[in-house]
Amino acid sequence: MVIALAAGLPGCLAAGAAAAGAGTGVYFTSRGAESIVEGSVADVERRARAVFAAEGIPVSGSQIENSGDKREIKGTKGGLDITVSMERQGGGQTTKTEVSARKNIAVWDKDYAQQLLDKIVKEK
């Protein structure tokens, strides 16, 4: 069904729609990479912090909203401002997770953002 719907969309949109429908796909956004990750927001935040530690990214800020249903952590590494935004989905068993790695006001390192998101997805 997703593939049939995606067939009428332009290239990148079709790939993003198919990945989003798969529930585990990682796809690019305008600023980084995004996926629906298995696990609660608290669990995904724990995994993101573990990936930050493994990558040598010190956490420089964090934010919790909506009684913990929406969270964000920030850090910097090698001139990149890295942000992981997490938001509860559905019954709370999955979390919409977006990672961005900003070089400057107009340039984003989407490849590094995707690498970080892949590691968050795989982190246990």
JSON list of C-alpha atoms in Angstrom, two decimals, residues 6-115:
[
{"chain": "A", "resi": 6, "resn": "ALA", "atom": "CA", "xyz": [4.63, 6.54, -2.97]},
{"chain": "A", "resi": 7, "resn": "ALA", "atom": "CA", "xyz": [4.82, 5.73, -6.68]},
{"chain": "A", "resi": 8, "resn": "GLY", "atom": "CA", "xyz": [3.19, 9.04, -7.57]},
{"chain": "A", "resi": 9, "resn": "LEU", "atom": "CA", "xyz": [5.59, 11.12, -5.48]},
{"chain": "A", "resi": 10, "resn": "PRO", "atom": "CA", "xyz": [8.89, 12.64, -6.65]},
{"chain": "A", "resi": 11, "resn": "GLY", "atom": "CA", "xyz": [12.06, 10.65, -5.83]},
{"chain": "A", "resi": 12, "resn": "CYS", "atom": "CA", "xyz": [13.05, 11.88, -2.37]},
{"chain": "A", "resi": 13, "resn": "LEU", "atom": "CA", "xyz": [9.48, 12.17, -1.16]},
{"chain": "A", "resi": 14, "resn": "ALA", "atom": "CA", "xyz": [8.70, 8.63, -2.28]},
{"chain": "A", "resi": 15, "resn": "ALA", "atom": "CA", "xyz": [11.74, 7.26, -0.46]},
{"chain": "A", "resi": 16, "resn": "GLY", "atom": "CA", "xyz": [10.85, 9.19, 2.67]},
{"chain": "A", "resi": 17, "resn": "ALA", "atom": "CA", "xyz": [7.22, 8.08, 2.55]},
{"chain": "A", "resi": 18, "resn": "ALA", "atom": "CA", "xyz": [8.21, 4.44, 2.10]},
{"chain": "A", "resi": 19, "resn": "ALA", "atom": "CA", "xyz": [10.73, 4.65, 4.93]},
{"chain": "A", "resi": 20, "resn": "ALA", "atom": "CA", "xyz": [8.23, 6.35, 7.23]},
{"chain": "A", "resi": 21, "resn": "GLY", "atom": "CA", "xyz": [5.65, 3.69, 6.48]},
{"chain": "A", "resi": 22, "resn": "ALA", "atom": "CA", "xyz": [8.11, 0.94, 7.31]},
{"chain": "A", "resi": 23, "resn": "GLY", "atom": "CA", "xyz": [8.31, 2.18, 10.89]},
{"chain": "A", "resi": 24, "resn": "THR", "atom": "CA", "xyz": [12.01, 1.44, 11.20]},
{"chain": "A", "resi": 25, "resn": "GLY", "atom": "CA", "xyz": [13.40, 3.33, 8.22]},
{"chain": "A", "resi": 26, "resn": "VAL", "atom": "CA", "xyz": [15.77, 6.23, 8.61]},
{"chain": "A", "resi": 27, "resn": "TYR", "atom": "CA", "xyz": [15.20, 9.09, 6.20]},
{"chain": "A", "resi": 28, "resn": "PHE", "atom": "CA", "xyz": [16.63, 12.54, 5.61]},
{"chain": "A", "resi": 29, "resn": "THR", "atom": "CA", "xyz": [14.84, 15.72, 6.67]},
{"chain": "A", "resi": 30, "resn": "SER", "atom": "CA", "xyz": [15.74, 19.29, 5.73]},
{"chain": "A", "resi": 31, "resn": "ARG", "atom": "CA", "xyz": [18.19, 19.39, 8.69]},
{"chain": "A", "resi": 32, "resn": "GLY", "atom": "CA", "xyz": [19.22, 15.82, 9.41]},
{"chain": "A", "resi": 33, "resn": "ALA", "atom": "CA", "xyz": [17.75, 12.35, 9.78]},
{"chain": "A", "resi": 34, "resn": "GLU", "atom": "CA", "xyz": [14.53, 11.06, 11.32]},
{"chain": "A", "resi": 35, "resn": "SER", "atom": "CA", "xyz": [13.00, 7.71, 12.24]},
{"chain": "A", "resi": 36, "resn": "ILE", "atom": "CA", "xyz": [10.30, 6.12, 14.34]},
{"chain": "A", "resi": 37, "resn": "VAL", "atom": "CA", "xyz": [12.36, 4.26, 16.95]},
{"chain": "A", "resi": 38, "resn": "GLU", "atom": "CA", "xyz": [11.11, 1.31, 19.02]},
{"chain": "A", "resi": 39, "resn": "GLY", "atom": "CA", "xyz": [11.00, 2.23, 22.72]},
{"chain": "A", "resi": 40, "resn": "SER", "atom": "CA", "xyz": [9.65, 4.86, 25.07]},
{"chain": "A", "resi": 41, "resn": "VAL", "atom": "CA", "xyz": [10.90, 8.45, 25.00]},
{"chain": "A", "resi": 42, "resn": "ALA", "atom": "CA", "xyz": [12.86, 7.82, 28.21]},
{"chain": "A", "resi": 43, "resn": "ASP", "atom": "CA", "xyz": [14.47, 4.70, 26.71]},
{"chain": "A", "resi": 44, "resn": "VAL", "atom": "CA", "xyz": [15.41, 6.48, 23.47]},
{"chain": "A", "resi": 45, "resn": "GLU", "atom": "CA", "xyz": [16.86, 9.39, 25.47]},
{"chain": "A", "resi": 46, "resn": "ARG", "atom": "CA", "xyz": [18.99, 6.94, 27.47]},
{"chain": "A", "resi": 47, "resn": "ARG", "atom": "CA", "xyz": [20.21, 5.37, 24.22]},
{"chain": "A", "resi": 48, "resn": "ALA", "atom": "CA", "xyz": [20.93, 8.80, 22.68]},
{"chain": "A", "resi": 49, "resn": "ARG", "atom": "CA", "xyz": [22.98, 9.78, 25.73]},
{"chain": "A", "resi": 50, "resn": "ALA", "atom": "CA", "xyz": [24.94, 6.50, 25.46]},
{"chain": "A", "resi": 51, "resn": "VAL", "atom": "CA", "xyz": [25.68, 7.25, 21.78]},
{"chain": "A", "resi": 52, "resn": "PHE", "atom": "CA", "xyz": [26.75, 10.81, 22.70]},
{"chain": "A", "resi": 53, "resn": "ALA", "atom": "CA", "xyz": [29.16, 9.38, 25.28]},
{"chain": "A", "resi": 54, "resn": "ALA", "atom": "CA", "xyz": [30.55, 6.78, 22.85]},
{"chain": "A", "resi": 55, "resn": "GLU", "atom": "CA", "xyz": [31.03, 9.47, 20.17]},
{"chain": "A", "resi": 56, "resn": "GLY", "atom": "CA", "xyz": [32.72, 11.91, 22.57]},
{"chain": "A", "resi": 57, "resn": "ILE", "atom": "CA", "xyz": [29.85, 14.42, 22.40]},
{"chain": "A", "resi": 58, "resn": "PRO", "atom": "CA", "xyz": [29.38, 16.14, 25.77]},
{"chain": "A", "resi": 59, "resn": "VAL", "atom": "CA", "xyz": [25.73, 16.95, 26.55]},
{"chain": "A", "resi": 60, "resn": "SER", "atom": "CA", "xyz": [25.49, 20.74, 26.78]},
{"chain": "A", "resi": 61, "resn": "GLY", "atom": "CA", "xyz": [21.75, 21.03, 27.26]},
{"chain": "A", "resi": 62, "resn": "SER", "atom": "CA", "xyz": [18.53, 19.09, 27.64]},
{"chain": "A", "resi": 63, "resn": "GLN", "atom": "CA", "xyz": [14.85, 19.86, 27.71]},
{"chain": "A", "resi": 64, "resn": "ILE", "atom": "CA", "xyz": [11.72, 17.94, 28.76]},
{"chain": "A", "resi": 65, "resn": "GLU", "atom": "CA", "xyz": [8.18, 19.00, 27.80]},
{"chain": "A", "resi": 66, "resn": "ASN", "atom": "CA", "xyz": [4.65, 17.58, 28.04]},
{"chain": "A", "resi": 67, "resn": "SER", "atom": "CA", "xyz": [5.34, 15.46, 31.14]},
{"chain": "A", "resi": 68, "resn": "GLY", "atom": "CA", "xyz": [8.28, 13.79, 29.40]},
{"chain": "A", "resi": 69, "resn": "ASP", "atom": "CA", "xyz": [6.49, 12.98, 26.13]},
{"chain": "A", "resi": 70, "resn": "LYS", "atom": "CA", "xyz": [8.83, 15.36, 24.30]},
{"chain": "A", "resi": 71, "resn": "ARG", "atom": "CA", "xyz": [12.57, 15.58, 25.02]},
{"chain": "A", "resi": 72, "resn": "GLU", "atom": "CA", "xyz": [15.68, 17.07, 23.48]},
{"chain": "A", "resi": 73, "resn": "ILE", "atom": "CA", "xyz": [19.39, 16.78, 24.14]},
{"chain": "A", "resi": 74, "resn": "LYS", "atom": "CA", "xyz": [22.13, 18.94, 22.64]},
{"chain": "A", "resi": 75, "resn": "GLY", "atom": "CA", "xyz": [25.89, 18.74, 22.37]},
{"chain": "A", "resi": 76, "resn": "THR", "atom": "CA", "xyz": [28.82, 19.87, 20.25]},
{"chain": "A", "resi": 77, "resn": "LYS", "atom": "CA", "xyz": [31.61, 18.00, 18.51]},
{"chain": "A", "resi": 78, "resn": "GLY", "atom": "CA", "xyz": [34.22, 19.31, 16.08]},
{"chain": "A", "resi": 79, "resn": "GLY", "atom": "CA", "xyz": [32.32, 22.47, 15.22]},
{"chain": "A", "resi": 80, "resn": "LEU", "atom": "CA", "xyz": [28.96, 20.70, 14.87]},
{"chain": "A", "resi": 81, "resn": "ASP", "atom": "CA", "xyz": [25.93, 21.59, 16.99]},
{"chain": "A", "resi": 82, "resn": "ILE", "atom": "CA", "xyz": [24.15, 18.27, 17.48]},
{"chain": "A", "resi": 83, "resn": "THR", "atom": "CA", "xyz": [20.52, 17.98, 18.56]},
{"chain": "A", "resi": 84, "resn": "VAL", "atom": "CA", "xyz": [18.41, 14.88, 19.19]},
{"chain": "A", "resi": 85, "resn": "SER", "atom": "CA", "xyz": [14.68, 15.60, 19.41]},
{"chain": "A", "resi": 86, "resn": "MET", "atom": "CA", "xyz": [12.37, 12.83, 20.65]},
{"chain": "A", "resi": 87, "resn": "GLU", "atom": "CA", "xyz": [8.57, 12.74, 20.78]},
{"chain": "A", "resi": 88, "resn": "ARG", "atom": "CA", "xyz": [6.23, 9.99, 22.01]},
{"chain": "A", "resi": 89, "resn": "GLN", "atom": "CA", "xyz": [4.19, 8.30, 19.29]},
{"chain": "A", "resi": 90, "resn": "GLY", "atom": "CA", "xyz": [0.93, 6.36, 19.59]},
{"chain": "A", "resi": 91, "resn": "GLY", "atom": "CA", "xyz": [0.69, 4.31, 22.76]},
{"chain": "A", "resi": 92, "resn": "GLY", "atom": "CA", "xyz": [4.20, 5.22, 23.86]},
{"chain": "A", "resi": 93, "resn": "GLN", "atom": "CA", "xyz": [5.95, 2.13, 22.50]},
{"chain": "A", "resi": 94, "resn": "THR", "atom": "CA", "xyz": [7.65, 4.14, 19.74]},
{"chain": "A", "resi": 95, "resn": "THR", "atom": "CA", "xyz": [9.39, 7.51, 19.62]},
{"chain": "A", "resi": 96, "resn": "LYS", "atom": "CA", "xyz": [9.73, 9.89, 16.67]},
{"chain": "A", "resi": 97, "resn": "THR", "atom": "CA", "xyz": [13.43, 10.76, 16.76]},
{"chain": "A", "resi": 98, "resn": "GLU", "atom": "CA", "xyz": [15.20, 13.44, 14.73]},
{"chain": "A", "resi": 99, "resn": "VAL", "atom": "CA", "xyz": [18.94, 14.06, 14.78]},
{"chain": "A", "resi": 100, "resn": "SER", "atom": "CA", "xyz": [20.55, 17.17, 13.32]},
{"chain": "A", "resi": 101, "resn": "ALA", "atom": "CA", "xyz": [24.21, 18.15, 13.08]},
{"chain": "A", "resi": 102, "resn": "ARG", "atom": "CA", "xyz": [24.53, 21.84, 12.16]},
{"chain": "A", "resi": 103, "resn": "LYS", "atom": "CA", "xyz": [27.81, 23.25, 10.83]},
{"chain": "A", "resi": 104, "resn": "ASN", "atom": "CA", "xyz": [26.56, 26.84, 10.57]},
{"chain": "A", "resi": 105, "resn": "ILE", "atom": "CA", "xyz": [23.35, 28.77, 10.06]},
{"chain": "A", "resi": 106, "resn": "ALA", "atom": "CA", "xyz": [22.74, 27.29, 6.60]},
{"chain": "A", "resi": 107, "resn": "VAL", "atom": "CA", "xyz": [24.77, 24.05, 6.43]},
{"chain": "A", "resi": 108, "resn": "TRP", "atom": "CA", "xyz": [23.84, 20.71, 8.01]},
{"chain": "A", "resi": 109, "resn": "ASP", "atom": "CA", "xyz": [25.85, 17.46, 8.09]},
{"chain": "A", "resi": 110, "resn": "LYS", "atom": "CA", "xyz": [23.02, 15.05, 7.27]},
{"chain": "A", "resi": 111, "resn": "ASP", "atom": "CA", "xyz": [25.36, 12.08, 6.83]},
{"chain": "A", "resi": 112, "resn": "TYR", "atom": "CA", "xyz": [26.71, 12.39, 10.38]},
{"chain": "A", "resi": 113, "resn": "ALA", "atom": "CA", "xyz": [23.18, 12.93, 11.69]},
{"chain": "A", "resi": 114, "resn": "GLN", "atom": "CA", "xyz": [22.13, 9.69, 9.98]},
{"chain": "A", "resi": 115, "resn": "GLN", "atom": "CA", "xyz": [25.12, 7.83, 11.45]}
]
